mmCIF file with all atom_site columns, C-alpha atoms in Angstrom:
data_model
loop_
_atom_site.group_PDB
_atom_site.id
_atom_site.type_symbol
_atom_site.label_atom_id
_atom_site.label_alt_id
_atom_site.label_comp_id
_atom_site.label_asym_id
_atom_site.label_entity_id
_atom_site.label_seq_id
_atom_site.pdbx_PDB_ins_code
_atom_site.Cartn_x
_atom_site.Cartn_y
_atom_site.Cartn_z
_atom_site.occupancy
_atom_site.B_iso_or_equiv
_atom_site.pdbx_formal_charge
_atom_site.auth_seq_id
_atom_site.auth_comp_id
_atom_site.auth_asym_id
_atom_site.auth_atom_id
_atom_site.pdbx_PDB_model_num
ATOM 1  C CA . MET A 1 1  ? 152.668 92.246 38.947 1.00 90.00 ? 1  MET A CA 1
ATOM 2  C CA . LEU A 1 2  ? 153.595 90.164 35.915 1.00 93.00 ? 2  LEU A CA 1
ATOM 3  C CA . PRO A 1 3  ? 150.752 91.026 33.443 1.00 96.00 ? 3  PRO A CA 1
ATOM 4  C CA . GLU A 1 4  ? 151.294 94.706 33.959 1.00 95.00 ? 4  GLU A CA 1
ATOM 5  C CA . ARG A 1 5  ? 155.384 94.167 33.477 1.00 96.00 ? 5  ARG A CA 1
ATOM 6  C CA . LEU A 1 6  ? 154.478 92.086 30.291 1.00 97.00 ? 6  LEU A CA 1
ATOM 7  C CA . THR A 1 7  ? 152.408 94.881 28.858 1.00 97.00 ? 7  THR A CA 1
ATOM 8  C CA . ALA A 1 8  ? 155.090 97.433 29.505 1.00 96.00 ? 8  ALA A CA 1
ATOM 9  C CA . LEU A 1 9  ? 157.842 95.574 28.266 1.00 96.00 ? 9  LEU A CA 1
ATOM 10 C CA . ARG A 1 10 ? 155.802 95.007 24.963 1.00 96.00 ? 10 ARG A CA 1
ATOM 11 C CA . LYS A 1 11 ? 155.168 98.698 24.621 1.00 97.00 ? 11 LYS A CA 1
ATOM 12 C CA . GLY A 1 12 ? 158.605 99.654 25.452 1.00 95.00 ? 12 GLY A CA 1
ATOM 13 C CA . LYS A 1 13 ? 160.077 97.678 22.569 1.00 95.00 ? 13 LYS A CA 1
ATOM 14 C CA . GLY A 1 14 ? 157.254 99.345 20.344 1.00 97.00 ? 14 GLY A CA 1
ATOM 15 C CA . TYR A 1 15 ? 155.641 96.031 19.756 1.00 97.00 ? 15 TYR A CA 1
ATOM 16 C CA . SER A 1 16 ? 152.055 95.289 19.046 1.00 97.00 ? 16 SER A CA 1
ATOM 17 C CA . GLN A 1 17 ? 150.423 92.496 20.441 1.00 97.00 ? 17 GLN A CA 1
ATOM 18 C CA . ALA A 1 18 ? 150.362 90.769 17.259 1.00 98.00 ? 18 ALA A CA 1
ATOM 19 C CA . ARG A 1 19 ? 154.104 91.384 16.296 1.00 97.00 ? 19 ARG A CA 1
ATOM 20 C CA . LEU A 1 20 ? 154.908 89.906 19.818 1.00 98.00 ? 20 LEU A CA 1
ATOM 21 C CA . ALA A 1 21 ? 152.867 86.965 19.035 1.00 98.00 ? 21 ALA A CA 1
ATOM 22 C CA . LYS A 1 22 ? 154.664 86.363 15.581 1.00 97.00 ? 22 LYS A CA 1
ATOM 23 C CA . GLU A 1 23 ? 157.955 86.671 17.438 1.00 96.00 ? 23 GLU A CA 1
ATOM 24 C CA . LEU A 1 24 ? 157.217 83.916 20.052 1.00 97.00 ? 24 LEU A CA 1
ATOM 25 C CA . ASN A 1 25 ? 154.976 81.847 17.457 1.00 97.00 ? 25 ASN A CA 1
ATOM 26 C CA . LEU A 1 26 ? 151.940 82.403 19.591 1.00 97.00 ? 26 LEU A CA 1
ATOM 27 C CA . SER A 1 27 ? 148.385 83.606 19.061 1.00 97.00 ? 27 SER A CA 1
ATOM 28 C CA . PRO A 1 28 ? 147.783 87.536 19.471 1.00 97.00 ? 28 PRO A CA 1
ATOM 29 C CA . SER A 1 29 ? 144.945 86.406 21.951 1.00 97.00 ? 29 SER A CA 1
ATOM 30 C CA . ALA A 1 30 ? 147.572 84.246 24.156 1.00 97.00 ? 30 ALA A CA 1
ATOM 31 C CA . ILE A 1 31 ? 149.488 87.638 24.448 1.00 98.00 ? 31 ILE A CA 1
ATOM 32 C CA . GLY A 1 32 ? 146.184 89.278 25.387 1.00 97.00 ? 32 GLY A CA 1
ATOM 33 C CA . MET A 1 33 ? 145.577 86.758 27.802 1.00 98.00 ? 33 MET A CA 1
ATOM 34 C CA . TYR A 1 34 ? 149.054 87.078 29.792 1.00 97.00 ? 34 TYR A CA 1
ATOM 35 C CA . GLU A 1 35 ? 148.599 90.982 29.873 1.00 97.00 ? 35 GLU A CA 1
ATOM 36 C CA . GLN A 1 36 ? 145.293 90.603 31.131 1.00 97.00 ? 36 GLN A CA 1
ATOM 37 C CA . GLY A 1 37 ? 146.444 88.208 33.800 1.00 96.00 ? 37 GLY A CA 1
ATOM 38 C CA . ARG A 1 38 ? 143.849 85.588 32.385 1.00 97.00 ? 38 ARG A CA 1
ATOM 39 C CA . ARG A 1 39 ? 146.505 82.872 31.269 1.00 96.00 ? 39 ARG A CA 1
ATOM 40 C CA . VAL A 1 40 ? 150.137 82.833 32.682 1.00 96.00 ? 40 VAL A CA 1
ATOM 41 C CA . PRO A 1 41 ? 153.076 82.097 30.224 1.00 97.00 ? 41 PRO A CA 1
ATOM 42 C CA . ASP A 1 42 ? 154.713 78.637 30.485 1.00 97.00 ? 42 ASP A CA 1
ATOM 43 C CA . LEU A 1 43 ? 158.353 78.344 31.537 1.00 97.00 ? 43 LEU A CA 1
ATOM 44 C CA . GLY A 1 44 ? 159.329 78.116 27.889 1.00 97.00 ? 44 GLY A CA 1
ATOM 45 C CA . THR A 1 45 ? 157.614 81.393 26.839 1.00 97.00 ? 45 THR A CA 1
ATOM 46 C CA . LEU A 1 46 ? 158.742 83.072 29.790 1.00 97.00 ? 46 LEU A CA 1
ATOM 47 C CA . ILE A 1 47 ? 162.548 82.083 28.820 1.00 96.00 ? 47 ILE A CA 1
ATOM 48 C CA . SER A 1 48 ? 161.566 83.278 25.226 1.00 97.00 ? 48 SER A CA 1
ATOM 49 C CA . LEU A 1 49 ? 160.203 86.455 26.400 1.00 97.00 ? 49 LEU A CA 1
ATOM 50 C CA . ALA A 1 50 ? 163.650 87.036 28.794 1.00 95.00 ? 50 ALA A CA 1
ATOM 51 C CA . ASP A 1 51 ? 165.466 86.674 25.966 1.00 95.00 ? 51 ASP A CA 1
ATOM 52 C CA . LEU A 1 52 ? 163.902 88.615 23.330 1.00 95.00 ? 52 LEU A CA 1
ATOM 53 C CA . TYR A 1 53 ? 163.702 91.758 25.965 1.00 95.00 ? 53 TYR A CA 1
ATOM 54 C CA . ARG A 1 54 ? 167.276 91.094 27.357 1.00 94.00 ? 54 ARG A CA 1
ATOM 55 C CA . ILE A 1 55 ? 166.552 90.689 30.929 1.00 93.00 ? 55 ILE A CA 1
ATOM 56 C CA . SER A 1 56 ? 166.372 88.141 33.496 1.00 92.00 ? 56 SER A CA 1
ATOM 57 C CA . LEU A 1 57 ? 163.579 85.450 34.573 1.00 93.00 ? 57 LEU A CA 1
ATOM 58 C CA . ASP A 1 58 ? 163.944 86.802 37.867 1.00 92.00 ? 58 ASP A CA 1
ATOM 59 C CA . TYR A 1 59 ? 163.004 90.327 36.774 1.00 93.00 ? 59 TYR A CA 1
ATOM 60 C CA . LEU A 1 60 ? 160.161 89.164 34.757 1.00 93.00 ? 60 LEU A CA 1
ATOM 61 C CA . ILE A 1 61 ? 158.759 87.439 36.975 1.00 92.00 ? 61 ILE A CA 1
ATOM 62 C CA . THR A 1 62 ? 159.346 89.459 40.326 1.00 91.00 ? 62 THR A CA 1
ATOM 63 C CA . GLY A 1 63 ? 160.155 92.730 39.104 1.00 90.00 ? 63 GLY A CA 1
ATOM 64 C CA . LYS A 1 64 ? 163.689 92.596 41.020 1.00 87.00 ? 64 LYS A CA 1
ATOM 65 C CA . GLU A 1 65 ? 166.820 91.646 39.847 1.00 77.00 ? 65 GLU A CA 1
ATOM 66 C CA . TYR A 1 66 ? 168.325 88.855 42.258 1.00 68.00 ? 66 TYR A CA 1
ATOM 67 C CA . ARG A 1 67 ? 171.932 89.791 43.450 1.00 64.00 ? 67 ARG A CA 1
ATOM 68 C CA . TYR A 1 68 ? 173.587 86.611 44.927 1.00 62.00 ? 68 TYR A CA 1
ATOM 69 C CA . THR A 1 69 ? 175.574 87.564 48.010 1.00 63.00 ? 69 THR A CA 1
ATOM 70 C CA . GLU A 1 70 ? 177.953 84.977 50.568 1.00 65.00 ? 70 GLU A CA 1
ATOM 71 C CA . SER A 1 71 ? 175.143 85.369 52.866 1.00 63.00 ? 71 SER A CA 1
ATOM 72 C CA . ASP A 1 72 ? 173.203 82.995 50.356 1.00 57.00 ? 72 ASP A CA 1
ATOM 73 C CA . ASP A 1 73 ? 175.760 79.765 50.781 1.00 55.00 ? 73 ASP A CA 1
#
């Protein structure tokens, strides 16, 4: 789920909630609410998180990387 993924990614980078909030120009309480599932990040925040962690939005949201195949046409 997204809250658990957000927590794991933040901890994997060695960031506190306060440091991540500063990086994203958000409040630490917003980060806490995202990680607790009490609030959902908007699209701009999800893009910023994906850029910061160097991951795709697909992975951030679903936990899976999307792979394009010819059958998708």
